[in-house]
Each structure stands twice: as structure tokens, then as C-alpha cells.
Short mmCIF file of C-alpha atoms and ligand atoms in Angstrom, two decimals:
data_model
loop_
_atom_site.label_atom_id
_atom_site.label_comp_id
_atom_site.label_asym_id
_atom_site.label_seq_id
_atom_site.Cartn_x
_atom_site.Cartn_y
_atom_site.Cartn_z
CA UNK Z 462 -5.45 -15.27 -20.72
CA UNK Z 463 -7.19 -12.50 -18.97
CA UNK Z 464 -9.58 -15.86 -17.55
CA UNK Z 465 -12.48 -14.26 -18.35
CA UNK Z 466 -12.27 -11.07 -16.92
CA UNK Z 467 -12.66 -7.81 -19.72
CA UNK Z 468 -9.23 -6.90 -17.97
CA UNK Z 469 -5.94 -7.51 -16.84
CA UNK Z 470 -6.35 -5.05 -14.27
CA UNK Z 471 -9.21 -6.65 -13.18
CA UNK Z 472 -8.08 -10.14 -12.81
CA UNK Z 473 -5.32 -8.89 -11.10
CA UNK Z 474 -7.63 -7.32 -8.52
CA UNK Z 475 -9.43 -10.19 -7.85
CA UNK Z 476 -6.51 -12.33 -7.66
CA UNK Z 477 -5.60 -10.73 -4.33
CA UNK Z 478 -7.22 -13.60 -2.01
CA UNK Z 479 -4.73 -15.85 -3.72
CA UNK Z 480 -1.68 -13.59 -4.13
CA UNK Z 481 -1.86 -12.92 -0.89
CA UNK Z 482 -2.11 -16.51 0.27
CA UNK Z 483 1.35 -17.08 -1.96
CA UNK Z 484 3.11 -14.76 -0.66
CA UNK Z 485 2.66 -15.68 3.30
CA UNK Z 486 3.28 -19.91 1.75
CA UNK Z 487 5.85 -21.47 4.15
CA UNK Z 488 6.61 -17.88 5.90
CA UNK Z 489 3.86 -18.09 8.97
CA UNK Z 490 3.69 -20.12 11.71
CA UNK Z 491 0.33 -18.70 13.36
CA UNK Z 492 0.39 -21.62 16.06
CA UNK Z 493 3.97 -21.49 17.18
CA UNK Z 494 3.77 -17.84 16.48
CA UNK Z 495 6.79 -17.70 14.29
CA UNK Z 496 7.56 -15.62 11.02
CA UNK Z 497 10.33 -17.42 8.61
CA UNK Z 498 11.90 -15.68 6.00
CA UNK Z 499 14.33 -17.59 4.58
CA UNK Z 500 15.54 -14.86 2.56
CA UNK Z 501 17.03 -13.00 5.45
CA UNK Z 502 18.10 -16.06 7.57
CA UNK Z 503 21.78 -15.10 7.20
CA UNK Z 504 21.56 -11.69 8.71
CA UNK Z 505 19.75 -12.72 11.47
CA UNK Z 506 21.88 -11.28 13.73
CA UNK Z 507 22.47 -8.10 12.30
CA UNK Z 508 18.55 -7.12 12.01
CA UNK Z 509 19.02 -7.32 16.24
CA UNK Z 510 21.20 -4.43 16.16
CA UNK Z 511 20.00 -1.72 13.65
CA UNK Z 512 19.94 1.60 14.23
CA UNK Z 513 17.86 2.57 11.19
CA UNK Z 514 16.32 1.62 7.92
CA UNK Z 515 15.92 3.53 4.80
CA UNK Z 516 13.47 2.25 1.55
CA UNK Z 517 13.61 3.25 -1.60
CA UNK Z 518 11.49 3.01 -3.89
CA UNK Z 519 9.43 4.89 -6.63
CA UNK Z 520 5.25 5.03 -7.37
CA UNK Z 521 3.27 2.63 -5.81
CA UNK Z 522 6.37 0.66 -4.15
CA UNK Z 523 7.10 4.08 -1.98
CA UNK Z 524 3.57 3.87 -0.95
CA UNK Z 525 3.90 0.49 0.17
CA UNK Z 526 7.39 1.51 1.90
CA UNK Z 527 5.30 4.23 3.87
CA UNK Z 528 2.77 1.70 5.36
CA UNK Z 529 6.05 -0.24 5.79
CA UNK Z 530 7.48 2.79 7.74
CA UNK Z 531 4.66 2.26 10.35
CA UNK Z 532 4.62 -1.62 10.45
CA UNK Z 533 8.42 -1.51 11.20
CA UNK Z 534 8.21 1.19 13.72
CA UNK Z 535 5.31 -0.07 15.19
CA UNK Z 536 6.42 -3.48 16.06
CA UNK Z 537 9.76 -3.81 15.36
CA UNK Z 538 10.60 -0.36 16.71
CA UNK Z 539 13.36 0.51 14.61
CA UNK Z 540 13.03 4.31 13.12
CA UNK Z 541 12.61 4.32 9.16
CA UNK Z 542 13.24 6.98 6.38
CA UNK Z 543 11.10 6.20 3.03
CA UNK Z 544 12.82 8.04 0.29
CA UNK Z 545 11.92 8.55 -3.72
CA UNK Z 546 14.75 6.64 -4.60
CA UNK Z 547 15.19 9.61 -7.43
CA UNK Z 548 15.58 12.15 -4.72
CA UNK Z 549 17.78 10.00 -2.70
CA UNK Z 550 20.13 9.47 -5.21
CA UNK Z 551 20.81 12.88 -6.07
CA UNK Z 552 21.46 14.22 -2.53
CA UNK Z 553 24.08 12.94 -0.99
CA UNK Z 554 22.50 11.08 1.84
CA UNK Z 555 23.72 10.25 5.23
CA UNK Z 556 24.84 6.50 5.22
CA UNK Z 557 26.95 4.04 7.09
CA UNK Z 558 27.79 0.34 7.16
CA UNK Z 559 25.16 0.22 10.37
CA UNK Z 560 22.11 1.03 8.00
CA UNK Z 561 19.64 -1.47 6.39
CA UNK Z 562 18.75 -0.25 2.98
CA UNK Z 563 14.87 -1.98 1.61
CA UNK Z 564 14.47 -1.43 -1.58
CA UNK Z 565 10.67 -2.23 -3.13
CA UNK Z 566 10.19 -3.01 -6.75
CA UNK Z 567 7.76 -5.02 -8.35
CA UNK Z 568 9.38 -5.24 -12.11
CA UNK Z 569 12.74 -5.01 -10.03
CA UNK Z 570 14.11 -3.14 -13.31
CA UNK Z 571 13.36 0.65 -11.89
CA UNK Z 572 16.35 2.66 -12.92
CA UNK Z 573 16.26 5.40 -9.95
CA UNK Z 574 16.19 2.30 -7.72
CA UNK Z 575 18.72 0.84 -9.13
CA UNK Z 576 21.00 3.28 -9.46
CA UNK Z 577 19.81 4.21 -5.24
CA UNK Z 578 21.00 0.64 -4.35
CA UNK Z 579 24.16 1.33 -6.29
CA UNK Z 580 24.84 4.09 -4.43
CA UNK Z 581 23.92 3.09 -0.64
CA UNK Z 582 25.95 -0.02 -1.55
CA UNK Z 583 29.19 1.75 -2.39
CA UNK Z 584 28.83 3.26 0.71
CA UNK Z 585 28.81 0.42 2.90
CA UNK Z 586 25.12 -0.56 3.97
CA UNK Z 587 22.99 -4.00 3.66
CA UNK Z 588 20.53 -3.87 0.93
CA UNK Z 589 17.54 -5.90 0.66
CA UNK Z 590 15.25 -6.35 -1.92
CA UNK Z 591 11.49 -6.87 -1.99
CA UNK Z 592 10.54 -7.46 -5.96
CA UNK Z 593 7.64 -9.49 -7.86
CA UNK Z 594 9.57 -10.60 -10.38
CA UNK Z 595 12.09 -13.66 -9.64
CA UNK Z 596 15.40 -13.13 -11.40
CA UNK Z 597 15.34 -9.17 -12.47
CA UNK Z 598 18.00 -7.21 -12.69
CA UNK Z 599 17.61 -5.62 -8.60
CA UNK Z 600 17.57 -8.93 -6.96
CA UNK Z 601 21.08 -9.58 -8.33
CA UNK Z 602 22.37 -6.69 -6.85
CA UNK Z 603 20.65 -7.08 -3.42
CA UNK Z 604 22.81 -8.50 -0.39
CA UNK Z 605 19.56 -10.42 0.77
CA UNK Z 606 15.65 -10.52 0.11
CA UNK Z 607 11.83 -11.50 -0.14
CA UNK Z 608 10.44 -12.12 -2.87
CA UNK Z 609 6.63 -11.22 -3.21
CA UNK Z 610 5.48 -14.21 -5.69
CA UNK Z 611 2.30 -12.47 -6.69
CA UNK Z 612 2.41 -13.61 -9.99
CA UNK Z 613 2.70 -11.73 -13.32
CA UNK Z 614 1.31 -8.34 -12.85
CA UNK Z 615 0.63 -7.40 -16.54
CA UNK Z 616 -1.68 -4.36 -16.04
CA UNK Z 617 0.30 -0.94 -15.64
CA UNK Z 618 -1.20 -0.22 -12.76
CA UNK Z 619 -0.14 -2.16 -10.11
CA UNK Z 620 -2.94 -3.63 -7.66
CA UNK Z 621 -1.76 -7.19 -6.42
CA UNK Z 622 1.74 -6.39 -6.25
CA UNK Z 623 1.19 -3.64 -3.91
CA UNK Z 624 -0.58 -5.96 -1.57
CA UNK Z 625 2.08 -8.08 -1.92
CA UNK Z 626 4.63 -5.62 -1.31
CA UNK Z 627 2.43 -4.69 1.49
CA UNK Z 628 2.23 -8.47 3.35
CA UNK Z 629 6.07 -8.92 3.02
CA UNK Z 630 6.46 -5.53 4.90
CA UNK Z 631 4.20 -6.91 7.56
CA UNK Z 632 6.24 -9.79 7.87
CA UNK Z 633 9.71 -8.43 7.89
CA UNK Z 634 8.33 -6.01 10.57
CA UNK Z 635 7.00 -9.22 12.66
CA UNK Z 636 10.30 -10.81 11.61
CA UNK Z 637 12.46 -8.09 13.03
CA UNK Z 638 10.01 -7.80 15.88
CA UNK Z 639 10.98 -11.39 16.83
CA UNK Z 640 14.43 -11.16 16.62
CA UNK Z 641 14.98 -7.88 18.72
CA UNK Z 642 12.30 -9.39 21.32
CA UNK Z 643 10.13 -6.20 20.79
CA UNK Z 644 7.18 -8.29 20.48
CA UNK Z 645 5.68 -11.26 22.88
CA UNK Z 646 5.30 -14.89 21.04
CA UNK Z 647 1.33 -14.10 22.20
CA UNK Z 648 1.14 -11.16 20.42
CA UNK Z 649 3.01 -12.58 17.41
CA UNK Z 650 0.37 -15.61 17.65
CA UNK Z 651 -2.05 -13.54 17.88
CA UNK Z 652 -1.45 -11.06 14.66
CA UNK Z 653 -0.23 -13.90 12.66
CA UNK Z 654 -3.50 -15.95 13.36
CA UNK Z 655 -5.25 -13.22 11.66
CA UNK Z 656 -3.15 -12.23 9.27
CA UNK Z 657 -3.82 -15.95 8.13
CA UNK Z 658 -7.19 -14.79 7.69
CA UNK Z 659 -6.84 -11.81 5.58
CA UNK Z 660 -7.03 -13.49 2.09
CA UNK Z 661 -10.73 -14.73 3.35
CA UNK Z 662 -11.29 -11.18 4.61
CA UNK Z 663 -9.76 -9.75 0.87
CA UNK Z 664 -12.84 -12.05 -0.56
CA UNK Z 665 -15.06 -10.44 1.68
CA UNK Z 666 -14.06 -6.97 0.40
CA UNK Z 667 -14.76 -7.49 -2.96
CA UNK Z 668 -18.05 -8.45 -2.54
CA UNK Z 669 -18.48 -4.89 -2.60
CA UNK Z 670 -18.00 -4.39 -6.33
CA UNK Z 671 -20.98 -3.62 -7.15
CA UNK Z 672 -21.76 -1.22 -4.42
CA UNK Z 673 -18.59 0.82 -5.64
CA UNK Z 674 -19.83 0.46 -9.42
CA UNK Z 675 -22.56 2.20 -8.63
CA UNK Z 676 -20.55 5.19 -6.44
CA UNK Z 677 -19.12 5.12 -9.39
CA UNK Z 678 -21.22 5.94 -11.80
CA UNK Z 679 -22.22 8.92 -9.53
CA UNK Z 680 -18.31 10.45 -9.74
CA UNK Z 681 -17.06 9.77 -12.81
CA UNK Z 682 -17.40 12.97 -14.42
CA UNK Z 683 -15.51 14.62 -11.74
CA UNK Z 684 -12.28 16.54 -12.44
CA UNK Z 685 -11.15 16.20 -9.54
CA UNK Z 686 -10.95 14.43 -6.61
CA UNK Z 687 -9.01 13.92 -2.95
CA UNK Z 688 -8.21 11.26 -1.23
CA UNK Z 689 -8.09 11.41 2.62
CA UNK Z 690 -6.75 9.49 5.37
CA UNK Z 691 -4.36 9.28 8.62
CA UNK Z 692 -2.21 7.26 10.17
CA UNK Z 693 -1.35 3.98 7.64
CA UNK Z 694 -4.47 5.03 5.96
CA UNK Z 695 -2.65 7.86 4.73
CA UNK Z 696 -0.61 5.68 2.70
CA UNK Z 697 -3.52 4.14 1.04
CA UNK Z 698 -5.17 7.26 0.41
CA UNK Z 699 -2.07 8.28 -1.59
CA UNK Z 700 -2.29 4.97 -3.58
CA UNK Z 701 -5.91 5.28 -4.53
CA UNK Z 702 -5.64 8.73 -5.81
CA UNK Z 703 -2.45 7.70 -8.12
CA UNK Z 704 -4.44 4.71 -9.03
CA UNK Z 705 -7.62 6.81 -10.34
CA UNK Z 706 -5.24 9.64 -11.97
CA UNK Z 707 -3.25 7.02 -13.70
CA UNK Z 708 -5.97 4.93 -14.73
CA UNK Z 709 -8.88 7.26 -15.56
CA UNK Z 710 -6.77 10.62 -15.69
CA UNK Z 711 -8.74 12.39 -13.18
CA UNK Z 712 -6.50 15.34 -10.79
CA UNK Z 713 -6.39 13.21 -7.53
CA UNK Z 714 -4.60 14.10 -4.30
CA UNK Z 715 -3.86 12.06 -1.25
CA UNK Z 716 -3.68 13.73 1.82
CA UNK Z 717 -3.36 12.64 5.32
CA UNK Z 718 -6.81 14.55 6.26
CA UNK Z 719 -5.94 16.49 9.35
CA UNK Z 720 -3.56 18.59 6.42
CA UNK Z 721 -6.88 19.30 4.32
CA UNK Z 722 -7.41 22.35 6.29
CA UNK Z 723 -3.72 23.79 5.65
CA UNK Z 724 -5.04 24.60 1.83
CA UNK Z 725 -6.78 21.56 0.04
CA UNK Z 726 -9.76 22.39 2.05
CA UNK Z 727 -10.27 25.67 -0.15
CA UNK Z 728 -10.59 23.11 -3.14
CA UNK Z 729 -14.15 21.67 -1.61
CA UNK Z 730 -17.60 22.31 -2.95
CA UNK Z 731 -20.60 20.23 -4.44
CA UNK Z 732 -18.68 19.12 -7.39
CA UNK Z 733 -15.48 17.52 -5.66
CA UNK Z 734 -15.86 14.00 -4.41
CA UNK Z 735 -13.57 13.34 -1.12
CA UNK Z 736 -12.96 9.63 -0.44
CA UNK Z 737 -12.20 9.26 3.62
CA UNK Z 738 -10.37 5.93 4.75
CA UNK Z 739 -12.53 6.10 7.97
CA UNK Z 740 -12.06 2.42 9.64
CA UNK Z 741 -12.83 1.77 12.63
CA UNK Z 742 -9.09 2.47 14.38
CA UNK Z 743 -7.06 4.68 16.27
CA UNK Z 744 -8.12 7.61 14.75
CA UNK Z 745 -11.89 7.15 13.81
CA UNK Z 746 -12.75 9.89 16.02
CA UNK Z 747 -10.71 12.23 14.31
CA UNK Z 748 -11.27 11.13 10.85
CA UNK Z 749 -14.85 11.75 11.76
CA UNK Z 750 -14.17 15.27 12.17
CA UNK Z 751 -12.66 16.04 9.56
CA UNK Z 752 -15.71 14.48 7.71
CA UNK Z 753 -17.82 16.76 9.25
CA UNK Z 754 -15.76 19.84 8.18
CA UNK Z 755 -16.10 18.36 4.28
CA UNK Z 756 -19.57 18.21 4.92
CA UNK Z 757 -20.15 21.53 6.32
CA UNK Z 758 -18.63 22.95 3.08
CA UNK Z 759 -20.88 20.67 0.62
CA UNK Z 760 -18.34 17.95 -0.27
CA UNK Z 761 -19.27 14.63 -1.69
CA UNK Z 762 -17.88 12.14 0.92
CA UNK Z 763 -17.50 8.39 0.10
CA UNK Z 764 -16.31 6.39 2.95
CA UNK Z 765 -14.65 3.34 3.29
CA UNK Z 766 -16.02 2.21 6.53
CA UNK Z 767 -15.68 -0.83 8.38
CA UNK Z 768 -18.69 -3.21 8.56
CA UNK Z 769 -21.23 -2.54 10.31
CA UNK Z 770 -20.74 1.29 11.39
CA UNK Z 771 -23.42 3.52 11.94
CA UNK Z 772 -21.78 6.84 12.88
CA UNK Z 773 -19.90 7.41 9.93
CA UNK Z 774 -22.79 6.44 7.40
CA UNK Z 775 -25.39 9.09 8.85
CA UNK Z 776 -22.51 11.69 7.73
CA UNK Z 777 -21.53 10.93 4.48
CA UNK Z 778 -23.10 9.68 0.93
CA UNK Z 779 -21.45 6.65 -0.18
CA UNK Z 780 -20.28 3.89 2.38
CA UNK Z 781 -17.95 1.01 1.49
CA UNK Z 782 -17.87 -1.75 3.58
CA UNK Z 783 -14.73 -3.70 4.76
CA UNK Z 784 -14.12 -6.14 6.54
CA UNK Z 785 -13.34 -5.36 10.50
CA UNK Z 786 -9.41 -6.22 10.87
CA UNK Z 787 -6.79 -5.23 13.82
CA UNK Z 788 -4.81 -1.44 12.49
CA UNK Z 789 -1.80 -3.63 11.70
CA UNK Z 790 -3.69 -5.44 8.45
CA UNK Z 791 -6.31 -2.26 7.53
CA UNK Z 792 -4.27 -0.86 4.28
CA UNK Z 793 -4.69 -4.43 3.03
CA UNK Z 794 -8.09 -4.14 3.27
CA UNK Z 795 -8.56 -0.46 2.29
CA UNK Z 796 -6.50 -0.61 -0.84
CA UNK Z 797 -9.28 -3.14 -2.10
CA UNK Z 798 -11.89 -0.88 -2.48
CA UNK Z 799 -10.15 2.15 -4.31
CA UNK Z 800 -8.64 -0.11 -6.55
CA UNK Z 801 -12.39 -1.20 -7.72
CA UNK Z 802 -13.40 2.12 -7.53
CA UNK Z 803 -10.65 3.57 -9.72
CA UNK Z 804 -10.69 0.83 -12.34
CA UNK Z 805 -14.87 1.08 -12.61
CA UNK Z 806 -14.12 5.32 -12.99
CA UNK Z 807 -12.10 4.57 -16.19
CA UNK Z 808 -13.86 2.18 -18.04
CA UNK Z 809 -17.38 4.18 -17.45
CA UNK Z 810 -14.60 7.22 -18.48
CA UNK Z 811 -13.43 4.86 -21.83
CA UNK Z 812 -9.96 4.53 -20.80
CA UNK Z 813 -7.22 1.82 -21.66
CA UNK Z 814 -6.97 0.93 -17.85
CA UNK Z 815 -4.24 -1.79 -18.79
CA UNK Z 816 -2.32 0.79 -21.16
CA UNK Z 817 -3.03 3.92 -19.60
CA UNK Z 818 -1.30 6.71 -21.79
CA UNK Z 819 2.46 7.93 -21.24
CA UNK Z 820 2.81 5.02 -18.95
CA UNK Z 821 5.18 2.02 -19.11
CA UNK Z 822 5.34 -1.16 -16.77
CA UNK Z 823 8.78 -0.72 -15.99
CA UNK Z 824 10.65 2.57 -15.94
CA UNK Z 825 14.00 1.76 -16.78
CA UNK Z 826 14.68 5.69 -17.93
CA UNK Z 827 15.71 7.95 -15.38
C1 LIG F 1244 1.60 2.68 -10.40
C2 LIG F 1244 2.81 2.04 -10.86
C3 LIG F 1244 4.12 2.76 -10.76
C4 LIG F 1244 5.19 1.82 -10.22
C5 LIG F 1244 6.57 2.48 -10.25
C6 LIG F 1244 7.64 1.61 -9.65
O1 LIG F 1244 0.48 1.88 -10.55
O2 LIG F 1244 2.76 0.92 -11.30
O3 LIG F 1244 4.00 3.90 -9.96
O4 LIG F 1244 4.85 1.43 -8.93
O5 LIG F 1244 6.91 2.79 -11.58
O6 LIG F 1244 7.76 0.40 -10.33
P1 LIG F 1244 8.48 -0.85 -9.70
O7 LIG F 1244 7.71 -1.27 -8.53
O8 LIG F 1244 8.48 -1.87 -10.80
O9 LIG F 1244 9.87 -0.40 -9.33
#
């Protein structure tokens, strides 16, 4: 059952290429330069006139919501609030029958985001659901929704059915994109033909397993560790240090690095490892920087770097190689490597990475 990997978590990880591929089945149109969600086909019209979006969600689901938040904005330029859907539903929170409510769950049993759904319901807004799992109990309470078909995600730390959660937020951003005209059909050709590409380009980035076995090997002793990045590599850098605390119960932080010097930058000496998401994008120059002032105080930097840079790999002393990919599809690719790197951590540590302690699948307690 676990097809011959040692585990589920594993499997899972490597099923990405594929997942992936499911989850964008009969939804792009790279040559006409169309997105088709069927899921949302009746409320067409309304996603032309909203005024705001909030998701909900809890764990790794808000961190895909927050690379949502910049998809969304980015293309489809509508503002967006992610919220802890247990903080949400305890305040009593602004909403009207204009907003769009997205909540993401994979098991789609999540009490807090249940009971958040509840809640923005009653009070008049459009909820729509992104879960993995076809039938649970949040896509019957859902007006609308995509589902992310990644399969059966039995280890408890979720890997493919964040970057699933992650591809249907890129298409619901094209999708809304498209129907508010905020994007041309030749850009929309253009980032769908290569978001066709980015199972092939998933493939490519785990080639580097054994490159990030061995950077792992170097920090697995560590008690603690941060995880640094800006922009939608923020995001990611939150969901690789839950990943490692959660799997190999190592103290990890996610930052967005140009914070580090507001306090986490006191943390830094020889023994703390600091993972940058330094791709080449928008903010490589700056990410640099802030490498440098890691460096000057004796940090350990591993970089996740896109192929083929030099500049970053003079600085640092790991480098993990991705594939080169426009900003839009780079947490896709990111995420890959600090999954690996998080799951090697705990076995060298002798964890149960598919049962880590005090954790359950689904979190149907409040
Ligand atoms: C982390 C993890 C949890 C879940 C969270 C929400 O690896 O699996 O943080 O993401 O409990 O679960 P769902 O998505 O089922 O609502």
C-alpha cells in the first residue's frame, strides 16, 4: 500500500507530479487560454463584482490561503483577508452578503472551519469550499466549490494536499482574473502554458533528494531552526518550518526575512541552521541581503535556489536546486524541497513521520 516507499509521507511526496496533474484534469485550456471550473460556473457573475474575499482555514490550509492571498490579489485584484478560522470565529467579524468566504480543508471535517462557515453563512455571504476529500462533511455545507482530487493523503502531515490546495488557488485566481477582465487572454495563455508544465518541473525538483539527504544529515541535531522568506515565499517558509516541527519535533519558525532583524535575528549563531527561499524573483536582491546579515553573524544558511545561480551559492552552505518557474508557480516548487528536507530530518531523528505524536489527521475538536 505504501507502493514501495518506507512511508506514507513519502509516497505522498513523490506523488506530487501526478496530484498535481489531477487536479488541473479538464480545468486548463493553455491554448485557448481559458480556466474552467465547473464548480463555480453558477456564480459566474457574482465573482465580477466582489468587493472582498476572506479564507479560512487552519494549519497547513491557512498557509496555502496566504499564497492564495497573493495569487488572488495579484491577478485577480480583489483584496483578501486569510483568517485562523479559530480566531475568526470568536470575534465577531465584519461580514455582508457582498463577501466571498474560501474555506480550505483537506479532510474537510476541521471543526473551527466548520463552525467559521457556519457562522459567515448565517450572516449572509457565499462560501466556497476547496477540500481533498469528496463527500466530507464541509462540502455539504458550502454554497459552491473545487475539489482538489489529490488522492488519499494518509500521512499526518500534509504534503500533496497542500500543493493541491495550492494549484486550485492559482486557478480560481486565473478564473476570477478572467471573468473581471483583469488579465489579457495572452497573459492567461501564457501562465497557463506553464503551469501545464509544472508537474514535469515538480519531477525535476525531486531529483534533488539526495542532495537534501545529505543537508540533512548535517542539521539534524539542531534544536532549532528558522525558516525565511518574502513575498509568496513567505508562505512556504511558514509551511516548511511546521512541517519539520511536526514531523521531527524540532523549534522551527517561519518568518518573512526582512522581520528577522526585529528580534529572531538575536537567535543566530553557529549552531542554528536558517533555510532562505532565495529564487530567482522579485525580491532576490533583497533576500540576498538578508543572507548576508545571517552570515555575518555565523548562521548556517541552506538555500533553495533556482537552477543554475551563482550569486547566492558563493554565500551560503547548502544550495537546493529548483527548477526556474515565473513568481506566480514558485511556492509549488519551493514547498518540494522542505518537504524532503523535513521528512529526511525525522527519520535520521527516529520519528513516526506518518504518526507524529499528539497529532491527528483531522481535528474535529475545537
Ligand atoms: C499539517 C497539518 C495540519 C492541517 C490542519 C487543517 O501538516 O496537516 O496543520 O493542515 O489540521 O486540516 P484540514 O486541512 O483537514 O482542515
Amino acid at each position: 500500500e505504501k507502493g514501495g516507499y518506507e512511508h506514507f509521507m513519502l509516497k505522498e511526496i513523490y506523488e506530487q507530479p501526478r496530484s498535481i496533474r489531477d487536479c488541473m484534469r479538464g480545468r486548463i485550456y493553455p491554448e485557448e487560454g481559458k480556466v474552467q471550473l465547473g464548480g463555480l460556473k453558477e456564480f459566474t457573475d457574482k465573482l465580477k463584482n466582489i468587493d472582498r474575499i476572506i479564507i479560512v482555514a487552519c494549519g497547513t490550509s491557512w498557509h496555502a490561503g496566504l499564497v492564495g492571498e497573493y495569487l488572488i490579489e495579484e491577478y485577480a485584484r480583489i483584496p483578501v483577508e486569510v483568517e485562523y478560522a479559530s480566531e475568526f470565529r470568536y470575534r465577531n467579524p465584519i461580514i455582508t452578503e457582498k463577501d466571498v468566504v474560501i474555506a480550505i480543508s483537506q479532510s474537510g471535517e476541521t471543526a473551527d472551519t466548520m463552525a467559521a462557515i457556519e457562522m459567515a453563512k448565517e450572516k449572509g455571504a457565499t462560501i466556497f469550499g476547496i477540500c481533498n476529500v469528496v463527500g466530507a462533511s464541509i462540502p455539504r455545507i458550502t454554497h459552491a466549490g473545487v475539489y482538489t482530487h489529490a488522492g488519499p493523503e494518509i500521512g499526518v502531515a500534509s504534503t500533496k494536499a497542500f500543493t493541491a490546495q495550492v494549484t486550485v488557488l492559482t486557478l480560481m485566481a486565473f478564473y476570477m482574473a478572467q471573468q473581471k477582465g483583469t488579465i489579457t487572454n495572452s497573459k492567461l495563455t501564457e501562465l497557463l502554458t506553464e503551469l501545464d508544465c509544472i508537474p514535469d518541473k515538480i519531477h525535476a525538483a525531486l531529483q534533488s533528494n539526495d542532495i537534501i539527504k545529505e543537508v540533512s544529515a548535517k542539521i539534524k541535531d539542531a534544536s532549532n531552526c528558522l525558516f525565511l522568506g518574502r513575498g509568496s515565499g513567505f508562505p512556504v517558509a511558514l509551511e516548511g518550518a511546521l512541517k519539520l516541527k511536526e514531523i521531527s519535533y524540532i523549534h522551527a519558525e517561519g518568518y518573512p526575512a526582512a522581520e528577522m532583524k526585529h528580534g529572531p535575528i538575536a537567535l543566530i549563531d553557529e549552531e542554528m541552521p536558517v533555510v532562505f527561499i532565495a529564487t530567482k524573483n522579485s525580491s532576490y536582491e533583497k533576500v540576498i541581503s538578508n543572507i548576508q546579515e545571517v552570515k555575518a553573524r555565523k548562521g548556517q544558511v541552506i538555500a533553495i535556489v533556482t537552477e543554475g545561480d551563482v550569486e547566492v551559492k558563493k554565500m551560503v552552505d547548502y544550495c537546493i536546486e529548483i527548477p526556474d518557474a515565473s513568481e506566480a508557480f514558485l511556492p509549488l516548487l519551493a514547498t518540494i524541497p522542505l518537504q524532503l528536507l523535513s521528512y529526511h530530518i525525522a527519520v535520521m531523528r527516529g520519528c513516526n513521520v506518518d504518526q507524529p505524536r499528539n497529532l491527528a489527521k483531522s481535528v474535529t475538536v475545537e
